[in-house]
Tab-separated table of C-alpha atoms in Angstrom:
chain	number	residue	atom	x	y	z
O	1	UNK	CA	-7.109	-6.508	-25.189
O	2	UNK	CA	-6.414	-3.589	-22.917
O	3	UNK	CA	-6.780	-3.075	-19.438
O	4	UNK	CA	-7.278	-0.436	-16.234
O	5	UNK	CA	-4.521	-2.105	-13.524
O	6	UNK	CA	-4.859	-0.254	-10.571
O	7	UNK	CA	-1.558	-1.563	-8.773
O	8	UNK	CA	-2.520	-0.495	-4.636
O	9	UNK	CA	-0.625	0.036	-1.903
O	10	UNK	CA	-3.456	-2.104	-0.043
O	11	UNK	CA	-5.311	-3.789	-2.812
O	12	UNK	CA	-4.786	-4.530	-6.182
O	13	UNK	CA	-7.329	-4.219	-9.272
O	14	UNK	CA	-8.137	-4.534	-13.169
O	15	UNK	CA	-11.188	-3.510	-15.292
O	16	UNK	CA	-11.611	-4.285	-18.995
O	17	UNK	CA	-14.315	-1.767	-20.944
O	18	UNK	CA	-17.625	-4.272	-21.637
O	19	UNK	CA	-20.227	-2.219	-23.604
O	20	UNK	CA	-18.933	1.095	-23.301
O	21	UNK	CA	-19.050	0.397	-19.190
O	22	UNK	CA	-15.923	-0.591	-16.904
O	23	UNK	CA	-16.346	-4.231	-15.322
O	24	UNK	CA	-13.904	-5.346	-13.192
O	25	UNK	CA	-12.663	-8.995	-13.448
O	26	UNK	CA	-12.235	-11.377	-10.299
O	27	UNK	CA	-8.391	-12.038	-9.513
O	28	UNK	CA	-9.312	-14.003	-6.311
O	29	UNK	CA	-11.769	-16.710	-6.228
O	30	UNK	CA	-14.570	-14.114	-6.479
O	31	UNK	CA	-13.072	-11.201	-5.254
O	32	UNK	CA	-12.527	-8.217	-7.730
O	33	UNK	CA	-10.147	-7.316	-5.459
O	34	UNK	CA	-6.287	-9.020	-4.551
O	35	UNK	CA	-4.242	-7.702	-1.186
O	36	UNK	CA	-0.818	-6.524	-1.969
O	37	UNK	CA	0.923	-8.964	-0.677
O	38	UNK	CA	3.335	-11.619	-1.340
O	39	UNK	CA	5.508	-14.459	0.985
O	40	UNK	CA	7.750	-17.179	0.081
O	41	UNK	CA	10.261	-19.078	1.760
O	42	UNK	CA	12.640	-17.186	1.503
O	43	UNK	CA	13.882	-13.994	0.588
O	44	UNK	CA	15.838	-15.172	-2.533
O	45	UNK	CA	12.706	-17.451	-3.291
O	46	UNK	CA	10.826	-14.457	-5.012
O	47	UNK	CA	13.418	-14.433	-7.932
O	48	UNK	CA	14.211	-18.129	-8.340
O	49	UNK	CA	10.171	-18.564	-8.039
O	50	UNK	CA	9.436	-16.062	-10.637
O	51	UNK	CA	12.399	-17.308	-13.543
O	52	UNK	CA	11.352	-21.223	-12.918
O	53	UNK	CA	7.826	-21.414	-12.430
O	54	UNK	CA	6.368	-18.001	-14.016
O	55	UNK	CA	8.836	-17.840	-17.002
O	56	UNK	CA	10.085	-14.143	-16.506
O	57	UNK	CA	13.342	-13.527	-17.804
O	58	UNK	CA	16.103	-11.174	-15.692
O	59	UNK	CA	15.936	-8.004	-17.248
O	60	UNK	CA	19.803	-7.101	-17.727
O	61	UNK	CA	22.963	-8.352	-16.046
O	62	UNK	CA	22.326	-7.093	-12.600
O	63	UNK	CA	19.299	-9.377	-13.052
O	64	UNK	CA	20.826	-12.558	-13.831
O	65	UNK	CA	23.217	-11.610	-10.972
O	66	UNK	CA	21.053	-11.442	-8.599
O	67	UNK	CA	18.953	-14.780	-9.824
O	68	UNK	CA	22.138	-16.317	-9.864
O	69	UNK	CA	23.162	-15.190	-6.361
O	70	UNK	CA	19.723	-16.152	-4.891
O	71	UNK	CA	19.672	-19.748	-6.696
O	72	UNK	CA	23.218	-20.362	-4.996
O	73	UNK	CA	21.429	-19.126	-1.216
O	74	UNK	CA	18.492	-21.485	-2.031
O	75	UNK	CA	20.649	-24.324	-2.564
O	76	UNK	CA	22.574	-23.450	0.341
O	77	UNK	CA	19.959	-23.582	2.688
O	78	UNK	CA	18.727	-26.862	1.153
O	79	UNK	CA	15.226	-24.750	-0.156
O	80	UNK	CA	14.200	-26.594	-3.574
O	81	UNK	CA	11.101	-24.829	-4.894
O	82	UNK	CA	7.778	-26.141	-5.474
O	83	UNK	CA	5.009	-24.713	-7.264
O	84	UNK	CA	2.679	-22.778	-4.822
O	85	UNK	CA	5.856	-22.019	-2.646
O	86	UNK	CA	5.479	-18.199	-3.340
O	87	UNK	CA	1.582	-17.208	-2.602
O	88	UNK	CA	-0.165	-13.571	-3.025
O	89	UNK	CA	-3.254	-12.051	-1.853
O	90	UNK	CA	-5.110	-13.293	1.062
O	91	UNK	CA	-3.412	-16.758	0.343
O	92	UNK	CA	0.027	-15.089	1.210
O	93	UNK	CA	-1.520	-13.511	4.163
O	94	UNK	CA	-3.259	-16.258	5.722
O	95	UNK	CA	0.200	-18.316	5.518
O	96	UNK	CA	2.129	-15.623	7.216
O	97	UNK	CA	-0.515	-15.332	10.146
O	98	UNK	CA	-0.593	-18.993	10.592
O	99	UNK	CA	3.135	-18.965	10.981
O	100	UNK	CA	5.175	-15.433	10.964
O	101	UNK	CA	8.806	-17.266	11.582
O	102	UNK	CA	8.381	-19.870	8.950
O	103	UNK	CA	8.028	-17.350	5.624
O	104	UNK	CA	9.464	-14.028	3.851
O	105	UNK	CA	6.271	-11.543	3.518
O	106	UNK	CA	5.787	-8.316	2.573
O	107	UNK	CA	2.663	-6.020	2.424
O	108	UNK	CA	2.726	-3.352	-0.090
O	109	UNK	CA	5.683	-3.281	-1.907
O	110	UNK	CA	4.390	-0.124	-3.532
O	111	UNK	CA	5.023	2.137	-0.247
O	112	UNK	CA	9.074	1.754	-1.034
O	113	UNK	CA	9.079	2.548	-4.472
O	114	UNK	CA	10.963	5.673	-4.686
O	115	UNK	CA	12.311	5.446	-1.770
O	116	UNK	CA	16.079	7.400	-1.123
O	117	UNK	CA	19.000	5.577	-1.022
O	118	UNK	CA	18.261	2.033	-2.521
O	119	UNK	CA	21.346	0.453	-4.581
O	120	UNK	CA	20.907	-1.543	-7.234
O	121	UNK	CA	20.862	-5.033	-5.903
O	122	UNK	CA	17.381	-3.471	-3.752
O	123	UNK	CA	16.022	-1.927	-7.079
O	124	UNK	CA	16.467	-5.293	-8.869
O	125	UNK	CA	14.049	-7.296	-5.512
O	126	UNK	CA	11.568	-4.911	-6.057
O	127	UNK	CA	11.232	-4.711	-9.559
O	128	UNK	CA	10.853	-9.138	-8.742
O	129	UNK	CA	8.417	-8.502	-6.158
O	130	UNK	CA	6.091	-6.073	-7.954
O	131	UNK	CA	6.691	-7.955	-11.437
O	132	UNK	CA	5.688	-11.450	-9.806
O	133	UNK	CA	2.679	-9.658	-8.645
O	134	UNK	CA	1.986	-8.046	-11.679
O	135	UNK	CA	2.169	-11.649	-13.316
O	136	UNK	CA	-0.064	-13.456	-11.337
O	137	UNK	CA	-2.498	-10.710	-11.255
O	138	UNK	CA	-2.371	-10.622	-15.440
O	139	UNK	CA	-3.033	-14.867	-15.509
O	140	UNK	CA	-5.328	-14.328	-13.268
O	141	UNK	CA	-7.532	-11.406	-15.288
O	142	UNK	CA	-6.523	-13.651	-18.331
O	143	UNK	CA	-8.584	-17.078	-17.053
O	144	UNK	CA	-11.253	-14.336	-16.094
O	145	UNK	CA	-11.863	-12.988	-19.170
O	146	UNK	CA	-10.859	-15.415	-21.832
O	147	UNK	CA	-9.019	-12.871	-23.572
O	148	UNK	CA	-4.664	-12.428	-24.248
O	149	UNK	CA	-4.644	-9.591	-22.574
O	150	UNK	CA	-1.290	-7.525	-24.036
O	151	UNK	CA	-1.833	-3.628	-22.950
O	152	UNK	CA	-2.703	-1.228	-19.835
O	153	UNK	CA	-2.956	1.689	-18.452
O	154	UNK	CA	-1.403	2.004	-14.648
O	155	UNK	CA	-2.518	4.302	-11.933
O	156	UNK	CA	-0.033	6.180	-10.430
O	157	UNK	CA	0.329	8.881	-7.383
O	158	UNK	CA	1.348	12.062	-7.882
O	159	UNK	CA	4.056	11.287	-5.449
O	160	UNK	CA	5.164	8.020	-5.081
O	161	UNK	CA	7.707	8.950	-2.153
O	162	UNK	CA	7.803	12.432	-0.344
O	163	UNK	CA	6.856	16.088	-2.136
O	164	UNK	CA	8.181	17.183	-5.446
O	165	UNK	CA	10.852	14.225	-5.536
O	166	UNK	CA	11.551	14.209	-9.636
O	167	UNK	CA	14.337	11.317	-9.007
O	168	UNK	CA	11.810	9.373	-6.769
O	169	UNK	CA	8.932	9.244	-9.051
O	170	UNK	CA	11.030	8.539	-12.174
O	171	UNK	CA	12.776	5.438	-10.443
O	172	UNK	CA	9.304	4.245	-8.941
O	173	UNK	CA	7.495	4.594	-12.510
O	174	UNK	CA	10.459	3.024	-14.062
O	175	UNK	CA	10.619	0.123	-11.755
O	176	UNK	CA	6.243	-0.071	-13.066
O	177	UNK	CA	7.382	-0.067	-16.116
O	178	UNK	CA	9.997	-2.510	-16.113
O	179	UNK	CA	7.935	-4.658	-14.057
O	180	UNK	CA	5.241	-4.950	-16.123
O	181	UNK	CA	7.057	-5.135	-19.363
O	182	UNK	CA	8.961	-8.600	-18.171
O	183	UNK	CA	4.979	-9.386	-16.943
O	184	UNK	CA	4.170	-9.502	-20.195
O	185	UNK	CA	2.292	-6.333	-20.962
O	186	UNK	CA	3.315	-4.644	-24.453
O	187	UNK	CA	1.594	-1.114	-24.262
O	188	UNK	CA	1.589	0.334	-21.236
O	189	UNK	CA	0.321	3.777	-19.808
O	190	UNK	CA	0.193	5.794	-17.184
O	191	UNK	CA	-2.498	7.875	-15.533
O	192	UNK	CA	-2.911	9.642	-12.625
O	193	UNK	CA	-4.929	8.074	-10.026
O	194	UNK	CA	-6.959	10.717	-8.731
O	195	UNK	CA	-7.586	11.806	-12.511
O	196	UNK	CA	-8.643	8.033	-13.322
O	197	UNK	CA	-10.793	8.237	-9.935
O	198	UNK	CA	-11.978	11.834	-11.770
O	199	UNK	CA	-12.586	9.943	-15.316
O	200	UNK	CA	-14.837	7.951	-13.757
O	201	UNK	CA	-16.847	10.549	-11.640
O	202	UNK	CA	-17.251	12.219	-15.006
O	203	UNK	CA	-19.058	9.716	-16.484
O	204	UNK	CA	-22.003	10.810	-14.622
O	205	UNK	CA	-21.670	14.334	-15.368
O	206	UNK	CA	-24.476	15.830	-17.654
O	207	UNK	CA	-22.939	19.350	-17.215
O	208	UNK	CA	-19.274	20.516	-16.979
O	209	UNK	CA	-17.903	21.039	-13.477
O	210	UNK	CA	-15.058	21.789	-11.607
O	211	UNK	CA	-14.365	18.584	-9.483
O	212	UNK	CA	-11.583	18.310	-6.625
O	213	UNK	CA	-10.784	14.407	-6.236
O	214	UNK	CA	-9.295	13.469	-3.293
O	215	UNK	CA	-7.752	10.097	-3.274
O	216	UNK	CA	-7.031	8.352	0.109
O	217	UNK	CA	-5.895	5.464	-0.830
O	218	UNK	CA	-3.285	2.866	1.098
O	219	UNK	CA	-0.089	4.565	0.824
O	220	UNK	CA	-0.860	7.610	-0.625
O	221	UNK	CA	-3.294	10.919	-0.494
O	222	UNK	CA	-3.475	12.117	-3.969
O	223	UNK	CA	-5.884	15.395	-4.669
O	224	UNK	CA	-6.800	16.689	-8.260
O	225	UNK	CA	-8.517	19.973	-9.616
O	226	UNK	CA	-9.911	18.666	-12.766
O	227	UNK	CA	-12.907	20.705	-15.765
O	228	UNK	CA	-14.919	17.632	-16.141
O	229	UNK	CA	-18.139	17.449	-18.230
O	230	UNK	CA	-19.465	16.567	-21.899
O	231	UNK	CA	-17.164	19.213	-23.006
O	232	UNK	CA	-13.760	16.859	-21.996
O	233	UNK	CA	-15.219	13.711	-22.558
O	234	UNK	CA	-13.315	11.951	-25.040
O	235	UNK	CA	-10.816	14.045	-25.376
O	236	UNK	CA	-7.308	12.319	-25.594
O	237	UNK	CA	-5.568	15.999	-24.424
O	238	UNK	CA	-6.569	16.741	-21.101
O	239	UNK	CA	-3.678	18.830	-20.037
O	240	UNK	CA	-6.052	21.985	-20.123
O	241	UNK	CA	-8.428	20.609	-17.668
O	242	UNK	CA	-6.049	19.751	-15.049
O	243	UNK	CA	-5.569	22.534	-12.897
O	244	UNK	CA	-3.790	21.337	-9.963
O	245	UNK	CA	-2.268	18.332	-8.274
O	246	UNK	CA	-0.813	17.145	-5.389
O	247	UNK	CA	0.229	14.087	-3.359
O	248	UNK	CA	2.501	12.813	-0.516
O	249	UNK	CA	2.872	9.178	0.879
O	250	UNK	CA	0.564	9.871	3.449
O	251	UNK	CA	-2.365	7.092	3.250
O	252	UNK	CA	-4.844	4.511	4.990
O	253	UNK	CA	-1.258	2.803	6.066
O	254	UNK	CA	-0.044	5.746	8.008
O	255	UNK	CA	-3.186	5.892	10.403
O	256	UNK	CA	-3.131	2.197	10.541
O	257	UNK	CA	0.417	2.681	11.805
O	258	UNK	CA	-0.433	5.767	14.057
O	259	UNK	CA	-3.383	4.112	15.635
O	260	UNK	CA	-1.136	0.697	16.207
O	261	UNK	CA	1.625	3.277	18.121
O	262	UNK	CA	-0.450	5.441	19.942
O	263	UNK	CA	-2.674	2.546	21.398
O	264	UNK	CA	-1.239	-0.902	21.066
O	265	UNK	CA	2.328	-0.392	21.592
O	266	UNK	CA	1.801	0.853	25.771
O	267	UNK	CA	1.184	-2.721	25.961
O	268	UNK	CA	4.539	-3.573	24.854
O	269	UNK	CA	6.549	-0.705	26.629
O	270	UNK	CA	5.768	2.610	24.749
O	271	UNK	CA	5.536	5.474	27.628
O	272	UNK	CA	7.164	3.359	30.209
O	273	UNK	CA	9.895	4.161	32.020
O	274	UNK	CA	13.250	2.874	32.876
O	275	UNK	CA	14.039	2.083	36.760
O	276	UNK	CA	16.144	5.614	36.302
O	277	UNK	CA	12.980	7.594	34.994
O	278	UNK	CA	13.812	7.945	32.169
O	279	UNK	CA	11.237	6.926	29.681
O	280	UNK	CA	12.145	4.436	26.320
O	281	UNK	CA	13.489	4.899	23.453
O	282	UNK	CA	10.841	5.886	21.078
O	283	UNK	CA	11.897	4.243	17.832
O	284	UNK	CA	12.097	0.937	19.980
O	285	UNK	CA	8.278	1.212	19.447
O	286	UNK	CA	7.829	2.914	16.085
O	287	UNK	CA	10.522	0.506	14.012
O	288	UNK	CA	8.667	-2.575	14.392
O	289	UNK	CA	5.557	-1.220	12.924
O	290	UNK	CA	6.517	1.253	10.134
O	291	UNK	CA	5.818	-1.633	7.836
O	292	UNK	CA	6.367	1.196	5.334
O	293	UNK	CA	10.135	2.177	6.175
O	294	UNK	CA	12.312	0.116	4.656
O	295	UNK	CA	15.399	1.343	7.178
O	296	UNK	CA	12.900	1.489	10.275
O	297	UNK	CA	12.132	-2.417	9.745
O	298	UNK	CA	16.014	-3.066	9.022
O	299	UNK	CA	16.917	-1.203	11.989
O	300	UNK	CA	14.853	-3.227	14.620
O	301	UNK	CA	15.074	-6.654	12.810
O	302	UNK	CA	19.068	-6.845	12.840
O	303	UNK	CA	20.597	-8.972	14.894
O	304	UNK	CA	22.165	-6.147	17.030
O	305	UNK	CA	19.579	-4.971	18.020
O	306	UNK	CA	18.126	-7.948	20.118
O	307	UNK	CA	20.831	-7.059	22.683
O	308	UNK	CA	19.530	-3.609	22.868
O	309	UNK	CA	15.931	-4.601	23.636
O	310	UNK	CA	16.792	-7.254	26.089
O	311	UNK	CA	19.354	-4.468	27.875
O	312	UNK	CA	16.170	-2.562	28.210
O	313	UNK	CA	13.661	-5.160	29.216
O	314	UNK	CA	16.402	-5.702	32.007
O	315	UNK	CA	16.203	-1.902	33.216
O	316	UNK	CA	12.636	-1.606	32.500
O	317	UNK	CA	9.851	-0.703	35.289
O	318	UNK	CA	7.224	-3.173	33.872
O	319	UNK	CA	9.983	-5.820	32.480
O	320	UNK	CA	6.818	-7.706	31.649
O	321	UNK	CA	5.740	-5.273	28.932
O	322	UNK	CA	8.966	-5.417	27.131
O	323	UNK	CA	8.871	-9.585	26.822
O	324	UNK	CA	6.425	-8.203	24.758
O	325	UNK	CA	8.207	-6.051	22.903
O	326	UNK	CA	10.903	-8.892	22.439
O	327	UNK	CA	8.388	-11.429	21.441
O	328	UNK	CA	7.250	-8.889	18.294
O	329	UNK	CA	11.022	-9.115	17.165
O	330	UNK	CA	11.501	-12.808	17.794
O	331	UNK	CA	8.021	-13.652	15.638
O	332	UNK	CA	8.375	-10.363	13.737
O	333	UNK	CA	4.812	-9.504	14.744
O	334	UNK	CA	4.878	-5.785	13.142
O	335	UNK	CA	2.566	-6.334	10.576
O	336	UNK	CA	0.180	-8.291	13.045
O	337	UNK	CA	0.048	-5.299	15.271
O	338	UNK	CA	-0.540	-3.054	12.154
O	339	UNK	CA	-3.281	-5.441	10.772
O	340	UNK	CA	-4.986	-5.274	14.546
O	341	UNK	CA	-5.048	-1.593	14.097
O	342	UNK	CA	-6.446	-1.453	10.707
O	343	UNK	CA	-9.132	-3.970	11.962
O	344	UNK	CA	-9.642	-1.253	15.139
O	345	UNK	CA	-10.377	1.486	11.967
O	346	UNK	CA	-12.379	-0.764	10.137
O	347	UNK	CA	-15.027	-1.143	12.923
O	348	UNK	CA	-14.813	2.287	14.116
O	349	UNK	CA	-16.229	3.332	10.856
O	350	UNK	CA	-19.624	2.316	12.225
O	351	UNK	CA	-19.353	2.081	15.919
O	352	UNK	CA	-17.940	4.343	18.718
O	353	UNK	CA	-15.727	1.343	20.385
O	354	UNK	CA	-13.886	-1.871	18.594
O	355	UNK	CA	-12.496	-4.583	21.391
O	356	UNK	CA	-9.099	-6.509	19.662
O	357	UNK	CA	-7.632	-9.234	20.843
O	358	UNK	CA	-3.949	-10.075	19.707
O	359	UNK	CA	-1.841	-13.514	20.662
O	360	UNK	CA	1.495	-12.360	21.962
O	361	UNK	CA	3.755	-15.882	22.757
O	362	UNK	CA	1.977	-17.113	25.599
O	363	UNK	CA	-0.382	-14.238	26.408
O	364	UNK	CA	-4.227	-12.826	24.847
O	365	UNK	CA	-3.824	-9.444	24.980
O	366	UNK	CA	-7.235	-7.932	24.995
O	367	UNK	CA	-7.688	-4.038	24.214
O	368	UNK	CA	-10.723	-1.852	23.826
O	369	UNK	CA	-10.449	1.861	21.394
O	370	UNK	CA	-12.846	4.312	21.193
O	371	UNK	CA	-13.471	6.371	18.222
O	372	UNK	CA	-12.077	9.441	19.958
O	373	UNK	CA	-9.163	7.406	20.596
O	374	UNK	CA	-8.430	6.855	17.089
O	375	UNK	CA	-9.083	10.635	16.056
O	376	UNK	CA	-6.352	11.483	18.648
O	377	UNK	CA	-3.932	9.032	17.480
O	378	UNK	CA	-4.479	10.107	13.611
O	379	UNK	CA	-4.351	13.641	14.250
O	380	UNK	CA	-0.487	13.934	12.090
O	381	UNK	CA	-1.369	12.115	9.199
O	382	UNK	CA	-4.501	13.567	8.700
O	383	UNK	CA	-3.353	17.065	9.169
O	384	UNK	CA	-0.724	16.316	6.477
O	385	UNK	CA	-3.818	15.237	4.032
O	386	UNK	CA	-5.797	18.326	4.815
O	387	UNK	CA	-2.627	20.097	3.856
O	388	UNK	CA	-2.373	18.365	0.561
O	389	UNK	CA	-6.283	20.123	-0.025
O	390	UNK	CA	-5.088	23.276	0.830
O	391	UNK	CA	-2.181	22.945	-1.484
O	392	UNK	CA	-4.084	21.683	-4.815
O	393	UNK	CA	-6.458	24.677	-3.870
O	394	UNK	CA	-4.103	27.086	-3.864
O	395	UNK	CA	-2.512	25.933	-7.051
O	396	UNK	CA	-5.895	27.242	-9.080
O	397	UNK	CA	-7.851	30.016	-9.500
O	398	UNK	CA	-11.221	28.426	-8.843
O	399	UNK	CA	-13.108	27.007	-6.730
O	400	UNK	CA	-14.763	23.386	-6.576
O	401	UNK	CA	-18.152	22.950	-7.168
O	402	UNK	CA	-18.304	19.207	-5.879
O	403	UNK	CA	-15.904	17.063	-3.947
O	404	UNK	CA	-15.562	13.556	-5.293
O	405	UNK	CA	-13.657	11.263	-2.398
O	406	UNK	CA	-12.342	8.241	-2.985
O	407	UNK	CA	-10.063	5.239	-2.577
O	408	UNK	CA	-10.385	2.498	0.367
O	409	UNK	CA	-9.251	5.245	3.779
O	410	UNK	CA	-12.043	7.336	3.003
O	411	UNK	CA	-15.271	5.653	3.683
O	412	UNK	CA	-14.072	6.483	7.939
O	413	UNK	CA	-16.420	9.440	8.437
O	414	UNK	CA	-13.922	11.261	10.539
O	415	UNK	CA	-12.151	12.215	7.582
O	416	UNK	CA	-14.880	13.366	5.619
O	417	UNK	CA	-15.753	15.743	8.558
O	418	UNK	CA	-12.039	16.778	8.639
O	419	UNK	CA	-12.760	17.641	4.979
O	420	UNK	CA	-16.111	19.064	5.654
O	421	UNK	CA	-14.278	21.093	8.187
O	422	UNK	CA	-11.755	22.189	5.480
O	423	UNK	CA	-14.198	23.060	2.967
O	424	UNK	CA	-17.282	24.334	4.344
O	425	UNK	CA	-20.483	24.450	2.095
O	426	UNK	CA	-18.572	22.583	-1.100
O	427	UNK	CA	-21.151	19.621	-1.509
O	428	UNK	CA	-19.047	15.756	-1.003
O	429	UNK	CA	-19.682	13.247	-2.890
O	430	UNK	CA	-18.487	8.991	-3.408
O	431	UNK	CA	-18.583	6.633	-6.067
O	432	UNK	CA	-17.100	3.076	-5.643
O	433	UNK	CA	-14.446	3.922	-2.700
O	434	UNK	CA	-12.445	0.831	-3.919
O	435	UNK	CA	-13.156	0.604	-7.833
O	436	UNK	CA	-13.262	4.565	-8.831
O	437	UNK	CA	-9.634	4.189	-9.759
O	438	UNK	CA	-9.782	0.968	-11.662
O	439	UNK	CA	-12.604	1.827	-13.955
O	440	UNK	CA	-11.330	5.344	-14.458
O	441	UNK	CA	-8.341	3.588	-15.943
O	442	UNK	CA	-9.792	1.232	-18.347
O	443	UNK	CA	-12.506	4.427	-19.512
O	444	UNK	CA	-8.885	6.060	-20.487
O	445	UNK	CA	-7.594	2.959	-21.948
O	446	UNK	CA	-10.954	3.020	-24.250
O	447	UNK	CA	-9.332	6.367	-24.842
O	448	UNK	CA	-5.480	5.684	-25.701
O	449	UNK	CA	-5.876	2.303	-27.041
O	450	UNK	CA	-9.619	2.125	-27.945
């Protein structure tokens, strides 16, 4: 049996082809849909967890090196694994929020695939986390559905890390691949997501068009020219019909991010000044939340740096705001501040204020947005996506005669206005903003493997 496996940089999906028609299968309790996210004890837990209790084999020798090596730290640190010890999903999320010091998470282990400068002891704990995933999310669609399920077809951005990187996207794909081959998946293909999204659009097409996805998706903004009609249906070759692409890691992540800098972080220090006047250090305030920056996160999490924030909480004006600031790195709050924001974006979808509230050690901090306060605070990120429409346009020779927007970031109707805005009098239109993707994959699995 074959499947569409929509692997997100927020969410994760899978749709098997029942009757011609796309269904997707639960992975959660009822929920066709499963966070990306993963904690464990421990670090070295994820590949120790993943040999003894999932069955997944190293890949090569830096494999076993690095199972070996994380066995011997487990051991060390008197950690002996138990089943459950490594969650996913909402599971893993829930046990981080409950206690942030006491587990290894990460959210989205898709936004640093690709990313420059990783050696290969890096490569090989990514290729664990995303393959663990993978796993659980493949026993999980397996229980659902009764069936062995054996190959797929795997969305992927145009550009997993940056513009035009060649080296990036082969390493990220490859790292996919590997992943899902020790996973347990025999055939596997890729697709384009915004051409899966497309695939899926086209379904409904009783005439041929020329459709521009755009994809907003968690980590990335992927946008697509695409012919789509009866003519293309079916067809296995659809090189012809693509006439432009492009992508950058610019997603729902980076105006979660934006939003959690530009109006959370004043309450732990941003745009404060030190008793000399001068004002502090930016990245201070930026490194604990780019939960998508592998160095950014390294940089304020080192030991070293605790001395540098408390040397500043000591020449700060409002000393009380930085306590803050060191209470984020002692409980390594950054994703708690980033999940506050994307809460604040959530709400402000439908209303023109959202009121948070956030623990912080012994304090409520209590914070009110307004929807012009998030447009502000997104302005970068969604100038770079508006860029990526100008860019695909520019690419073709035609026009589109319909807009079909999709993926989780673009239900907020400030975005489709920035797009209205971009393309005046080229009608918009939505499908399943969370399930476009998936079901566009398994309609070209029907294709590849059917």
């Amino acid at each position: 049996m074959f499947i569409g496996f929509d692997y997100g940089t927020a969410n994760c999906s899978v749709a098997m082809m029942d009757n011609g028609e796309p269904r997707l299968l639960p992975l959660e309790g009822d929920s066709h849909f499963i966070p990306s996210t993963i904690c464990a004890p421990t670090r070295e837990s994820v590949a120790e967890y993943l040999y003894r209790f999932m069955q997944v084999q190293p890949k090569d020798s830096a494999g076993e090196q690095a199972l070996r090596r994380a066995i011997n730290l487990n051991r060390e640190e008197d950690i002996e694994l138990q089943l459950g010890d490594v969650q996913f999903g909402q599971h893993a999320l829930d046990t981080y929020l409950s206690d942030p010091q006491e587990v290894y998470y990460v959210k989205s282990p898709k936004s640093f695939l690709g990313a420059s400068g990783l050696h290969a002891t890096q490569l090989v704990f990514f290729e664990d986390l995303v393959c663990s995933m993978m796993k659980n999310i493949k026993s999980q669609a397996e229980l659902s559905s009764q069936q062995d399920i054996t190959q797929a077809v795997i969305g992927r951005p145009i550009n997993f890390h940056g513009r035009g990187g060649i080296d990036a996207n082969r390493q990220a794909e490859s790292i996919l691949l590997h992943a899902a081959t020790r996973a347990g998946f025999k055939d596997i293909e890729f697709q384009f997501e915004p051409v899966a999204a497309g695939l899926e659009y086209e379904s409904t097409l009783s005439q041929n068009q020329t459709v521009l996805v755009v994809d907003i998706g968690g980590g990335t903004t992927d946008c697509s020219l695409i012919e789509m009609g009866p003519d293309w249906q079916q067809k296995t070759d659809r090189s012809a019909s693509l006439l432009g692409h492009s992508g950058q890691r610019v997603g729902g992540n980076d105006l979660d991010i934006y939003l959690a800098f530009k109006q959370i972080m004043p309450l732990f220090g941003f745009g404060t000044q030190m008793n000399s006047g001068i004002e502090m250090p930016i990245t201070q305030f930026w490194n604990p939340i780019a939960i998508n920056n592998v160095v950014a996160q390294k940089d304020f999490y080192e030991a070293a740096n605790f001395k540098s924030l408390k040397l500043l909480q000591k020449e700060a004006k409002e000393p009380e705001k930085l306590a803050r600031l060191l209470a984020a790195y002692q409980h390594t709050l950054g994703y708690q501040i980033v999940r506050k924001a994307e809460e604040a974006k959530i709400g402000l979808s439908d209303a023109q204020k959202h009121s948070l509230m956030m623990p912080v050690a012994s304090e409520l901090l209590e914070l009110d947005i307004r929807l012009e306060q998030m447009v502000d605070a997104v302005e970068t990120p969604v100038q770079k996506m508006m860029d990526l429409v100008t860019e695909v346009i520019s690419q073709a020779t035609k026009k589109p005669d319909v807009i079909f927007m999709t993926g989780g970031s673009a239900r907020s109707p400030f975005l489709r206005q920035a797009l209205e805005l971009q393309l005046p009098n080229v009608p918009i239109v939505s499908g399943n903003y969370f399930g476009s993707v998936t079901a566009g994959l398994a309609r070209w699995g029907q294709t590849v493997f059917g």
